[in-house]
Coordinates of C-alpha atoms in Angstrom, one line a residue:
Chain A
M1 CA -26.2 24.8 -10.1
T2 CA -22.9 24.6 -8.3
D3 CA -23.2 25.7 -4.7
A4 CA -20.9 28.5 -3.9
P5 CA -20.6 29.6 -0.4
E6 CA -20.7 33.4 0.1
P7 CA -17.3 34.9 0.9
A8 CA -17.2 34.9 4.7
G9 CA -15.3 37.2 6.9
G10 CA -12.2 35.0 7.3
P11 CA -9.6 34.1 4.8
V12 CA -10.6 31.9 1.9
R13 CA -9.3 28.4 2.4
F14 CA -8.3 25.8 -0.2
A15 CA -11.6 23.8 -0.4
E16 CA -13.8 26.9 -0.6
A17 CA -12.0 28.2 -3.7
R18 CA -13.1 25.5 -6.1
P19 CA -16.9 25.9 -5.8
R20 CA -16.5 29.7 -5.9
A21 CA -14.3 29.6 -9.0
L22 CA -16.7 27.2 -10.7
A23 CA -19.7 29.3 -9.9
L24 CA -18.0 32.3 -11.6
A25 CA -17.0 30.1 -14.5
H26 CA -20.6 29.1 -15.0
E27 CA -21.6 32.7 -14.9
L28 CA -19.2 33.5 -17.6
A29 CA -20.3 30.5 -19.6
A30 CA -23.9 31.7 -19.4
G31 CA -22.8 34.8 -21.2
G32 CA -22.0 32.6 -24.2
T33 CA -18.5 31.1 -24.1
D34 CA -16.6 28.0 -23.2
V35 CA -14.5 28.3 -20.0
L36 CA -11.6 26.3 -18.8
A37 CA -11.0 26.6 -15.0
V38 CA -7.3 25.8 -14.5
R39 CA -6.2 25.1 -11.0
D40 CA -2.4 25.3 -10.4
V41 CA -0.3 23.1 -8.2
L42 CA -0.8 25.3 -5.2
G43 CA -4.6 25.4 -5.7
R44 CA -4.9 28.8 -7.4
F45 CA -7.4 29.3 -10.2
T46 CA -7.2 30.9 -13.6
L47 CA -10.3 31.1 -15.7
L48 CA -9.5 30.7 -19.4
V49 CA -12.2 32.0 -21.8
D50 CA -12.2 30.4 -25.2
D51 CA -12.4 33.2 -27.8
R52 CA -10.0 31.5 -30.4
T53 CA -12.5 31.2 -33.2
Q54 CA -15.0 34.0 -32.5
P55 CA -15.0 37.2 -30.5
L56 CA -16.7 37.1 -27.1
P57 CA -20.4 38.0 -27.1
P58 CA -21.4 41.5 -26.1
P59 CA -22.2 40.7 -22.4
L60 CA -18.6 39.5 -22.0
E61 CA -16.8 42.2 -24.0
S62 CA -15.3 43.8 -20.9
L63 CA -15.0 40.7 -18.8
E64 CA -11.7 41.7 -17.2
D65 CA -13.4 44.8 -15.6
D66 CA -16.7 43.1 -14.9
Y67 CA -15.4 39.9 -13.4
G68 CA -11.7 40.4 -12.6
P69 CA -12.1 42.2 -9.2
R70 CA -14.8 39.8 -8.1
L71 CA -12.6 36.8 -8.9
A72 CA -9.8 38.3 -7.0
R73 CA -12.0 39.0 -4.0
D74 CA -13.9 35.7 -3.9
L75 CA -10.9 33.6 -4.3
G76 CA -8.4 35.6 -2.2
P77 CA -5.0 33.9 -2.2
Y78 CA -6.5 31.2 -4.5
A79 CA -6.8 33.5 -7.5
S80 CA -3.7 33.3 -9.7
D81 CA -1.6 36.3 -10.8
R82 CA -3.8 36.8 -13.9
P83 CA -7.0 35.0 -12.9
L84 CA -9.0 35.8 -16.0
L85 CA -7.5 35.2 -19.5
R86 CA -8.7 35.2 -23.1
A87 CA -7.4 32.3 -25.1
S88 CA -6.7 34.5 -28.1
G89 CA -4.0 36.3 -26.1
L90 CA -2.1 33.2 -25.1
F91 CA 0.8 31.2 -26.7
S92 CA -0.2 28.1 -24.9
A93 CA -4.0 28.2 -25.3
D94 CA -4.2 25.2 -27.6
T95 CA -2.2 23.1 -25.2
L96 CA -4.3 24.0 -22.2
L97 CA -7.7 23.9 -23.9
G98 CA -6.8 20.7 -25.8
S99 CA -5.4 18.9 -22.7
E100 CA -6.7 15.4 -22.3
R101 CA -6.8 16.0 -18.6
A102 CA -9.5 18.6 -18.9
V103 CA -12.8 17.2 -17.7
P104 CA -16.3 18.7 -17.7
D105 CA -17.5 20.0 -14.3
P106 CA -18.9 16.8 -12.9
Q107 CA -21.7 18.8 -11.1
R108 CA -22.9 20.1 -14.5
P109 CA -21.4 17.8 -17.1
T110 CA -23.4 19.2 -20.0
G111 CA -22.4 22.8 -19.3
R112 CA -19.7 24.8 -21.0
V113 CA -17.2 24.7 -18.1
R114 CA -14.3 22.3 -17.9
I115 CA -11.7 21.8 -15.2
L116 CA -8.0 21.3 -15.7
D117 CA -6.4 20.3 -12.4
N118 CA -2.7 20.4 -11.9
T119 CA -1.3 18.5 -9.0
V120 CA 2.2 17.5 -7.8
V121 CA 1.4 13.8 -7.6
G122 CA -1.6 11.5 -7.9
E123 CA -2.9 12.7 -11.2
D124 CA -3.6 9.2 -12.3
W125 CA -6.5 8.9 -9.8
A126 CA -8.4 11.1 -12.3
Q127 CA -7.6 9.1 -15.4
V128 CA -9.7 5.9 -15.2
S129 CA -9.6 3.4 -18.1
T130 CA -9.9 -0.3 -18.5
P131 CA -7.1 -2.2 -20.4
A132 CA -8.1 -3.1 -24.0
P133 CA -8.2 -6.7 -25.2
E134 CA -5.0 -8.0 -26.9
A135 CA -4.7 -7.8 -30.7
D136 CA -5.8 -11.4 -31.1
G137 CA -9.0 -10.7 -29.1
S138 CA -7.8 -12.5 -26.0
R139 CA -7.9 -10.8 -22.7
T140 CA -5.5 -10.8 -19.8
H141 CA -7.4 -10.4 -16.7
R142 CA -5.6 -7.9 -14.5
T143 CA -6.7 -7.6 -10.9
A144 CA -5.3 -5.0 -8.5
L145 CA -5.3 -5.9 -4.8
Y146 CA -5.3 -2.8 -2.7
G147 CA -5.8 -1.7 0.9
F148 CA -6.2 1.9 2.0
K149 CA -4.5 0.8 5.2
G150 CA -1.6 -1.7 5.3
G151 CA -1.5 -4.8 7.6
V152 CA -4.9 -6.1 6.4
G153 CA -3.6 -9.4 4.9
R154 CA -3.5 -8.2 1.4
S155 CA -0.2 -9.9 0.3
T156 CA -1.2 -13.1 2.0
A157 CA -4.5 -13.1 0.2
T158 CA -2.7 -12.5 -3.0
A159 CA -0.5 -15.5 -2.4
V160 CA -3.4 -17.7 -1.5
L161 CA -5.5 -16.6 -4.4
A162 CA -2.6 -17.0 -6.9
R163 CA -2.1 -20.7 -5.9
H164 CA -5.8 -21.3 -6.1
L165 CA -6.1 -19.8 -9.6
A166 CA -3.1 -21.8 -10.8
D167 CA -4.6 -24.9 -9.4
Q168 CA -7.6 -24.2 -11.6
G169 CA -5.4 -24.4 -14.7
H170 CA -4.7 -20.7 -15.2
V171 CA -1.3 -19.2 -16.0
V172 CA -1.0 -16.7 -13.2
L173 CA 1.5 -14.0 -12.8
V174 CA 1.8 -12.0 -9.5
V175 CA 3.5 -8.6 -9.9
D176 CA 4.8 -7.0 -6.7
L177 CA 4.1 -3.3 -7.1
D178 CA 4.6 -2.5 -3.5
L179 CA 7.9 -0.9 -4.3
E180 CA 8.3 0.9 -1.0
S181 CA 7.9 -2.3 1.0
P182 CA 8.4 -5.3 -1.3
G183 CA 7.3 -8.7 0.0
V184 CA 4.8 -10.7 -2.1
G185 CA 7.6 -11.8 -4.4
T186 CA 9.2 -14.0 -1.8
L187 CA 5.8 -15.2 -0.6
V188 CA 4.7 -16.4 -4.0
A189 CA 8.2 -17.7 -5.0
A190 CA 7.8 -20.4 -2.4
G191 CA 11.4 -21.2 -2.1
A192 CA 12.4 -20.7 -5.7
D193 CA 15.4 -18.3 -6.1
L194 CA 14.3 -14.8 -7.0
P195 CA 15.4 -13.6 -10.4
P196 CA 18.4 -11.2 -10.6
H197 CA 16.2 -8.3 -11.5
G198 CA 12.9 -7.0 -10.3
V199 CA 10.1 -4.6 -11.4
I200 CA 12.2 -1.7 -10.0
D201 CA 15.0 -2.6 -12.5
H202 CA 12.6 -2.5 -15.4
L203 CA 11.6 1.0 -14.4
V204 CA 15.1 2.2 -14.0
E205 CA 16.6 0.5 -17.1
S206 CA 13.7 1.3 -19.5
A207 CA 14.2 5.0 -18.7
V208 CA 17.5 4.8 -20.5
G209 CA 16.4 2.4 -23.2
N210 CA 18.2 -0.5 -21.6
A211 CA 15.5 -2.9 -20.5
E212 CA 16.2 -5.5 -23.1
G213 CA 17.4 -8.8 -21.6
L214 CA 16.3 -8.2 -18.0
D215 CA 15.6 -11.3 -16.1
H216 CA 12.8 -10.3 -13.8
V217 CA 10.2 -13.1 -13.5
I218 CA 10.5 -16.6 -12.2
R219 CA 8.3 -19.6 -11.9
S220 CA 7.2 -20.2 -8.3
G221 CA 8.4 -23.2 -6.4
Y222 CA 4.8 -24.2 -5.9
T223 CA 3.5 -26.9 -8.3
P224 CA -0.1 -26.3 -9.2
R225 CA -2.5 -29.2 -9.0
G226 CA -3.9 -30.7 -12.2
G227 CA -0.7 -30.1 -14.1
R228 CA -2.1 -27.4 -16.4
G229 CA -1.7 -24.2 -14.4
E230 CA 1.5 -22.2 -13.9
L231 CA 2.4 -19.8 -11.2
W232 CA 4.9 -17.0 -11.9
V233 CA 6.1 -14.0 -9.9
A234 CA 7.8 -10.7 -10.7
P235 CA 9.2 -9.4 -7.5
A236 CA 9.7 -5.7 -6.9
R237 CA 13.3 -6.4 -5.9
G238 CA 15.5 -9.0 -7.6
R239 CA 18.3 -10.9 -5.9
G240 CA 20.9 -8.8 -7.6
T241 CA 24.3 -9.6 -9.1
P242 CA 27.1 -11.0 -7.0
G243 CA 29.7 -8.4 -6.1
V244 CA 27.5 -5.4 -7.2
P245 CA 25.5 -3.5 -4.5
Y246 CA 21.8 -3.7 -5.4
A247 CA 21.3 0.1 -4.7
Y248 CA 17.5 -0.4 -4.2
V249 CA 17.0 3.0 -2.7
D250 CA 18.9 4.8 -5.4
K251 CA 16.7 3.0 -7.9
L252 CA 13.5 3.7 -6.0
N253 CA 14.3 7.4 -5.9
R254 CA 14.3 7.5 -9.7
T255 CA 11.4 5.3 -10.5
Y256 CA 8.7 8.0 -10.5
A257 CA 10.4 10.1 -13.1
D258 CA 8.5 11.0 -16.3
V259 CA 10.6 10.5 -19.4
P260 CA 10.0 12.1 -22.8
G261 CA 7.0 10.4 -24.4
A262 CA 6.1 8.4 -21.3
D263 CA 4.9 9.5 -17.9
F264 CA 5.2 7.3 -14.8
A265 CA 1.9 5.6 -15.5
D266 CA 2.9 4.6 -19.0
R267 CA 6.2 3.3 -17.7
L268 CA 4.5 1.2 -15.0
E269 CA 2.2 -0.2 -17.6
Q270 CA 5.1 -1.1 -19.8
A271 CA 6.9 -2.7 -16.8
V272 CA 3.9 -4.9 -16.1
R273 CA 3.6 -5.8 -19.8
A274 CA 7.2 -6.7 -19.9
C275 CA 6.7 -9.1 -17.0
E276 CA 3.8 -10.7 -18.9
D277 CA 5.9 -11.1 -22.0
A278 CA 8.7 -12.6 -20.0
V279 CA 6.4 -15.4 -18.8
A280 CA 5.7 -16.4 -22.4
R281 CA 9.4 -16.1 -23.3
D282 CA 10.8 -18.0 -20.3
G283 CA 8.1 -20.7 -19.9
D284 CA 8.2 -24.1 -21.5
S285 CA 4.6 -23.8 -22.6
G286 CA 5.1 -20.4 -24.2
R287 CA 1.7 -19.3 -22.8
R288 CA 1.1 -15.8 -21.7
P289 CA -0.4 -15.3 -18.3
D290 CA -4.2 -15.1 -18.5
I291 CA -4.5 -13.8 -15.0
V292 CA -2.2 -11.1 -13.5
L293 CA -2.5 -10.1 -9.9
L294 CA -1.1 -6.7 -9.1
D295 CA -0.1 -6.4 -5.4
S296 CA -0.5 -2.7 -5.1
R297 CA 0.8 -0.6 -2.3
A298 CA -1.4 0.8 0.5
G299 CA -2.5 4.3 0.8
I300 CA -3.5 7.1 -1.6
H301 CA -0.3 6.8 -3.6
D302 CA 0.7 7.0 -7.3
I303 CA 1.3 3.3 -7.7
A304 CA -2.1 2.5 -6.4
A305 CA -3.6 5.2 -8.6
V306 CA -2.0 3.7 -11.7
A307 CA -2.8 0.1 -10.7
I308 CA -6.4 0.8 -9.9
S309 CA -7.3 3.5 -12.5
R310 CA -5.4 2.2 -15.5
L311 CA -3.8 -1.2 -15.2
C312 CA -6.6 -3.4 -13.9
D313 CA -10.1 -4.4 -14.9
L314 CA -10.9 -5.4 -11.4
A315 CA -9.7 -3.9 -8.1
L316 CA -10.3 -5.7 -4.9
L317 CA -10.4 -3.1 -2.1
F318 CA -9.3 -4.6 1.2
G319 CA -10.4 -3.1 4.5
T320 CA -11.5 -3.7 8.0
D321 CA -14.6 -2.1 9.5
N322 CA -13.3 1.0 11.2
A323 CA -13.4 4.8 10.9
Q324 CA -10.0 5.2 9.3
T325 CA -10.9 2.7 6.5
W326 CA -14.1 4.5 5.6
E327 CA -12.6 8.0 5.9
G328 CA -9.8 6.9 3.6
Y329 CA -12.1 5.3 1.0
G330 CA -14.5 8.2 1.3
D331 CA -11.7 10.7 0.4
L332 CA -10.6 8.5 -2.5
F333 CA -14.2 8.2 -3.9
A334 CA -14.7 11.9 -3.4
A335 CA -11.7 12.5 -5.7
W336 CA -13.1 10.2 -8.3
L337 CA -16.4 12.0 -8.1
S338 CA -15.0 15.5 -8.4
S339 CA -12.8 14.5 -11.4
G340 CA -15.8 13.0 -13.2
Q341 CA -14.5 9.4 -13.0
A342 CA -17.3 7.8 -10.9
P343 CA -19.0 6.0 -13.8
A344 CA -15.7 4.7 -15.2
V345 CA -14.3 3.4 -12.0
R346 CA -17.2 2.1 -9.9
E347 CA -17.9 -1.0 -11.9
K348 CA -14.4 -2.3 -11.5
L349 CA -14.3 -2.0 -7.7
R350 CA -15.2 -4.7 -5.2
M351 CA -14.8 -4.5 -1.4
V352 CA -13.1 -7.3 0.5
A353 CA -13.7 -7.5 4.2
S354 CA -10.5 -8.8 5.6
M355 CA -9.8 -10.3 9.0
V356 CA -13.5 -10.7 9.7
P357 CA -13.9 -11.6 13.4
D358 CA -16.6 -14.0 14.7
S359 CA -19.7 -12.0 15.5
P360 CA -23.2 -12.9 16.4
E361 CA -25.4 -13.3 13.3
G362 CA -22.8 -11.8 11.1
A363 CA -23.2 -8.4 12.8
Y364 CA -19.6 -7.4 11.8
L365 CA -20.2 -8.0 8.1
Q366 CA -23.5 -6.3 8.2
S367 CA -22.0 -3.2 9.7
F368 CA -19.1 -3.4 7.2
R369 CA -21.6 -3.6 4.3
E370 CA -23.6 -0.6 5.6
H371 CA -20.5 1.5 6.0
A372 CA -19.2 0.4 2.6
W373 CA -22.6 1.3 1.0
E374 CA -22.6 4.8 2.6
C375 CA -19.1 5.3 1.2
F376 CA -19.9 3.9 -2.3
A377 CA -23.1 6.0 -2.5
Q378 CA -20.9 8.9 -3.6
L379 CA -20.0 6.9 -6.7
Y380 CA -23.5 5.6 -7.4
D381 CA -26.1 7.6 -9.4
D382 CA -28.8 9.5 -7.7
V383 CA -32.2 8.1 -8.5
P384 CA -34.7 11.0 -8.5
A385 CA -37.5 10.5 -5.9
G386 CA -40.5 8.9 -7.4
S387 CA -38.8 7.4 -10.5
D388 CA -38.6 3.7 -11.1
E389 CA -35.3 2.6 -9.7
Y390 CA -35.2 -0.6 -11.7
G391 CA -36.5 0.9 -14.9
S392 CA -33.9 3.6 -15.2
D393 CA -30.3 3.2 -16.5
A394 CA -29.0 4.6 -13.3
F395 CA -26.3 2.6 -11.6
S396 CA -27.6 2.7 -8.0
P397 CA -27.4 -0.8 -6.4
S398 CA -29.3 -1.2 -3.2
L399 CA -27.7 -2.1 0.2
E400 CA -28.7 -5.7 -0.2
D401 CA -27.4 -6.2 -3.8
E402 CA -25.0 -9.1 -3.5
A403 CA -23.3 -8.3 -6.8
A404 CA -22.7 -4.6 -5.9
P405 CA -19.2 -3.1 -5.5
H406 CA -19.9 -2.3 -1.8
H407 CA -21.0 -5.9 -1.0
P408 CA -18.0 -7.3 0.9
V409 CA -16.3 -10.5 0.0
P410 CA -15.2 -11.8 3.4
I411 CA -11.9 -13.3 4.5
L412 CA -12.3 -14.6 8.0
F413 CA -9.9 -13.9 10.8
E414 CA -8.1 -17.1 11.8
P415 CA -5.5 -16.8 14.6
G416 CA -3.4 -19.5 13.0
L417 CA -2.7 -17.3 10.0
V418 CA -0.9 -14.7 12.1
G419 CA 2.0 -17.1 12.9
L420 CA 2.1 -18.9 9.7
D421 CA 5.3 -18.7 7.7
L422 CA 4.1 -18.9 4.1
V423 CA 7.6 -19.1 2.7
T424 CA 8.7 -22.3 4.5
A425 CA 5.6 -24.1 5.7
P426 CA 4.8 -26.8 3.1
G427 CA 1.2 -27.2 1.9
W428 CA 0.0 -24.4 4.1
Q429 CA -3.0 -23.7 1.9
D430 CA -4.5 -27.1 2.7
R431 CA -4.6 -26.5 6.4
A432 CA -8.1 -26.3 7.8
F433 CA -7.8 -22.8 9.2
V434 CA -6.5 -21.4 5.9
Q435 CA -9.3 -23.1 4.0
A436 CA -11.8 -21.8 6.5
A437 CA -10.5 -18.2 6.3
Y438 CA -10.7 -18.0 2.5
R439 CA -13.8 -20.2 2.0
D440 CA -15.9 -17.4 0.5
F441 CA -13.1 -15.3 -0.9
L442 CA -11.5 -17.8 -3.2
P443 CA -14.6 -18.8 -5.3
T444 CA -16.0 -15.3 -5.4
A445 CA -12.7 -13.7 -6.3
T446 CA -12.1 -16.4 -9.0
L447 CA -15.5 -15.6 -10.5
L448 CA -15.0 -11.9 -10.5
I449 CA -11.5 -12.2 -11.9
T450 CA -12.3 -14.5 -14.8
A451 CA -15.5 -12.7 -15.9
D452 CA -15.3 -10.4 -18.9
P453 CA -15.0 -6.9 -17.6
Q454 CA -17.8 -4.4 -18.2
T455 CA -20.4 -7.1 -19.0
S456 CA -23.3 -8.3 -17.0
E457 CA -21.1 -11.0 -15.5
G458 CA -18.2 -8.6 -15.1
P459 CA -16.9 -7.3 -11.9
R460 CA -20.0 -6.1 -10.2
Chain B
M1 CA 3.0 37.3 -6.6
P2 CA 3.7 41.0 -6.0
V3 CA 3.3 43.1 -9.1
N4 CA 6.7 44.7 -8.6
S5 CA 8.6 41.4 -8.1
E6 CA 11.4 40.6 -10.4
Q7 CA 9.8 37.5 -11.7
H8 CA 6.7 39.5 -12.6
H9 CA 8.9 41.9 -14.7
F10 CA 10.8 39.1 -16.3
A11 CA 7.6 37.4 -17.3
H12 CA 6.1 40.4 -18.9
A13 CA 9.4 41.4 -20.5
A14 CA 9.8 38.0 -22.0
T15 CA 6.5 38.2 -23.9
R16 CA 7.2 41.8 -25.0
H17 CA 10.6 41.1 -26.4
Y18 CA 9.3 38.0 -28.1
E19 CA 6.4 39.9 -29.7
D20 CA 8.7 42.7 -30.9
A21 CA 11.1 40.1 -32.3
V22 CA 8.4 38.4 -34.3
F23 CA 7.3 41.9 -35.6
L24 CA 10.8 42.7 -36.7
M25 CA 11.4 39.3 -38.3
D26 CA 8.2 39.5 -40.3
A27 CA 9.5 42.8 -41.6
A28 CA 12.8 41.2 -42.5
R29 CA 14.7 43.3 -40.0
L30 CA 16.8 40.3 -38.9
P31 CA 19.6 41.7 -36.7
N32 CA 17.3 43.3 -34.1
A33 CA 14.8 40.4 -34.3
D34 CA 17.7 38.2 -33.4
H35 CA 18.6 40.4 -30.5
H36 CA 15.0 40.4 -29.1
F37 CA 14.6 36.6 -29.4
G38 CA 17.6 36.2 -27.2
V39 CA 16.5 38.7 -24.6
A40 CA 13.0 37.1 -24.6
V41 CA 14.5 33.7 -23.9
E42 CA 16.8 35.1 -21.2
C43 CA 13.9 36.8 -19.4
A44 CA 11.6 33.7 -19.6
L45 CA 14.4 31.5 -18.1
K46 CA 15.1 34.0 -15.3
S47 CA 11.4 34.1 -14.5
L48 CA 11.3 30.3 -14.3
L49 CA 14.5 30.1 -12.2
L50 CA 13.1 32.6 -9.7
R51 CA 9.8 30.9 -9.5
F52 CA 10.8 27.2 -9.4
T53 CA 14.3 27.1 -8.0
A54 CA 16.5 28.4 -5.2
V55 CA 17.8 31.2 -7.5
T56 CA 17.2 34.6 -6.0
M57 CA 17.8 38.3 -6.4
D58 CA 17.9 39.0 -2.6
P59 CA 20.6 41.3 -1.4
V60 CA 23.9 39.4 -1.5
K61 CA 24.9 41.1 1.8
P62 CA 22.4 41.8 4.6
G63 CA 21.1 45.3 4.3
G64 CA 22.5 45.8 0.8
D65 CA 20.6 46.5 -2.5
R66 CA 18.8 43.8 -4.3
S67 CA 21.0 41.9 -6.7
K68 CA 20.9 43.2 -10.3
M69 CA 20.9 39.7 -11.7
P70 CA 19.5 36.4 -10.5
Y71 CA 22.1 34.3 -8.7
L72 CA 22.4 31.0 -6.7
R73 CA 23.8 31.2 -3.3
D74 CA 26.5 28.8 -2.2
P75 CA 25.0 27.1 0.9
K76 CA 28.4 27.0 2.6
T77 CA 29.9 30.4 2.0
G78 CA 26.6 32.3 1.5
K79 CA 28.2 34.0 -1.5
P80 CA 26.8 33.9 -5.1
A81 CA 27.9 30.5 -6.5
H82 CA 26.6 31.3 -10.0
K83 CA 25.1 34.4 -11.6
Y84 CA 22.6 34.3 -14.4
G85 CA 23.6 37.0 -16.9
H86 CA 23.2 37.1 -20.6
L87 CA 22.9 34.2 -23.0
P88 CA 24.4 31.9 -24.0
W89 CA 24.1 29.7 -21.0
V90 CA 25.7 26.3 -20.9
A91 CA 23.5 23.3 -20.0
T92 CA 24.6 23.2 -16.4
D93 CA 23.4 26.8 -15.9
V94 CA 19.8 25.6 -16.3
A95 CA 20.4 22.2 -14.7
L96 CA 18.8 23.7 -11.6
L97 CA 15.4 23.7 -13.3
T98 CA 15.7 20.0 -14.1
H99 CA 14.9 18.1 -11.0
G100 CA 12.2 15.9 -9.8
R101 CA 9.6 13.9 -11.8
T102 CA 9.5 16.2 -14.9
A103 CA 13.3 16.6 -15.1
S104 CA 13.7 14.6 -18.2
P105 CA 11.0 16.2 -20.5
L106 CA 12.2 19.7 -19.4
T107 CA 15.8 18.9 -20.2
T108 CA 14.6 18.0 -23.7
A109 CA 12.7 21.2 -24.0
L110 CA 15.7 23.2 -22.9
G111 CA 18.0 21.3 -25.3
G112 CA 17.1 23.8 -28.0
L113 CA 19.1 26.5 -26.1
S114 CA 22.2 25.4 -28.1
A115 CA 20.6 27.5 -30.9
F116 CA 21.8 30.5 -28.9
A117 CA 25.4 29.2 -28.5
A118 CA 26.7 31.8 -30.9
W119 CA 24.3 34.6 -29.9
S120 CA 25.6 37.5 -27.9
V121 CA 23.9 40.6 -26.5
E122 CA 26.9 42.6 -27.7
H123 CA 25.9 41.9 -31.3
R124 CA 23.5 44.8 -31.0
Y125 CA 26.5 47.1 -31.5
L126 CA 27.7 45.4 -34.7
D127 CA 26.8 46.1 -38.3
G128 CA 24.5 43.0 -38.4
S129 CA 26.0 41.6 -41.6
E130 CA 26.7 38.3 -39.8
V131 CA 23.1 37.6 -39.0
V132 CA 21.5 35.1 -41.4
E133 CA 17.9 34.1 -41.7
G134 CA 18.4 30.4 -40.9
D135 CA 19.9 31.2 -37.5
V136 CA 17.2 33.6 -36.6
G137 CA 14.5 31.2 -37.7
R138 CA 16.0 28.5 -35.4
R139 CA 16.2 30.9 -32.5
R140 CA 12.6 32.0 -33.2
T141 CA 11.4 28.4 -33.0
V142 CA 13.2 27.8 -29.7
A143 CA 12.0 31.1 -28.2
E144 CA 8.4 30.3 -29.2
K145 CA 8.5 26.9 -27.5
L146 CA 10.1 28.4 -24.3
I147 CA 7.6 31.3 -24.2
A148 CA 4.7 28.9 -24.5
L149 CA 6.3 26.6 -21.8
H150 CA 6.8 29.6 -19.5
E151 CA 3.2 30.9 -20.0
Q152 CA 1.8 27.4 -19.3
A153 CA 4.0 27.1 -16.2
L154 CA 2.6 30.4 -14.9
I155 CA -1.0 29.2 -15.3
T156 CA -0.5 25.6 -14.0
G157 CA 2.0 26.4 -11.4
R158 CA 4.4 23.7 -12.6
L159 CA 6.9 22.9 -15.2
P160 CA 5.4 20.7 -18.0

């Protein structure tokens, strides 16, 4: 049963409206009908009762009189103009009731109440899927590297990891999706001239059907060991065309547009795919990248939402052990939980403890792991008291489970890394302090990235 | 939203005119069906403009009566820069609605307004002999899409 706080004396606030609206929706559903609870962009609720194929059962015949005033009272300013509607009286009932974005109430997933949430941005957090294999059965491993807070060494780790994977013989492509503060492009290019165009250009040009012929990937100046691997990069910003202002901000201000037939998430996916195609087209070997690293931007932002929820099969979540980190991830996980996406997303996540300081007996990492576990517990299944934890199908890893999403992969803090210029310093990845910092991260990340997703060896 | 607000009235009037138009068209009474489809579209657009844009019906001068038609105030002079009267409207009249992330899909949805290019509210005074079924059918399709879009916008709080 959804817990609905009793209306208190004061005004109803945003977060109180949802449980109250859902409680009423379940009450209606118990009368014998399907209910869609639509929340508008300002947070106001409309309950849509589905009477398209058969009339409402007797207990609901006069639902407007029986429930309308209560709905208005319980939700206050969060009741819409017409908070209770019959689908049969609407022009747009099929569109609303048939919306792919409508999800069952996660608190009572087998009930007859679904939720359709309308937001201004960030809807892609609630649309989790894993990329399908290619038509020939091969799979491009796409990994998103994300940090709730910036400045945690995410881009540096991306560059180090990319070289490591290329050294292992993989064809690696790094895509800079940090459009608001590009950077990893130059880092990975390692002295090679950036291409004239960037990811941003694909987003702008494709909106007007003009993306053909863009030159937006280059091979890194770094030569992978062993001779088989390749390292490519798609920068967010290209070097431009001589004599023409690059107009980066003008482009950026248009990148988030939805266009007919493709919303922003589709467009970002197409941009990443175009970068992958360009590697096969421009490279001597003609090989497509088998590993793509998506350097996502920090924060709870649409690019991160698309990169983590849709584009990748593994997301490495960077963080340091502090209150802001856990509050941020906690908010994000709560959103996945309330949109019913916990089972879909949890198995592609893995925490990375970045900038891990020296501490006696690994106390820092232990504290990190405990905080991560508390945070991830939202996404894990509840195992009912007394039941056999290991015998059930519940996904509920213990604190100690080393393969669990919350178990941190460490990157050690090395003071030398702070002053290191990765663009100009030759052979930096061989230096002892770099090797030491990434000692655990590189082999573990490699294993996670190259495993088949959603299998027992997959990213968990 | 106050029950007596202009957008409330426009929203309800849009549905009423649309339903009456369908009723008349199904009875082969084309000239008045055509009239009501146009008024329905007009009302739905005005409701959308008042809800989602800077278009207003506030008094043009302080202390004056509320405006009889929606208008957009010129930010420099404070005077009405554009008034929204009867159809047909040219594309730029509704350009205000098309802004932000969803601008492009909405522009496509509003593209159908060209079906009303030859429509005039004054036709209600004519003998109706010019009205042909094909034109009314096209306007009906456009009106139906816009009414559905308008209804959805009212429920979700945003333009699709």
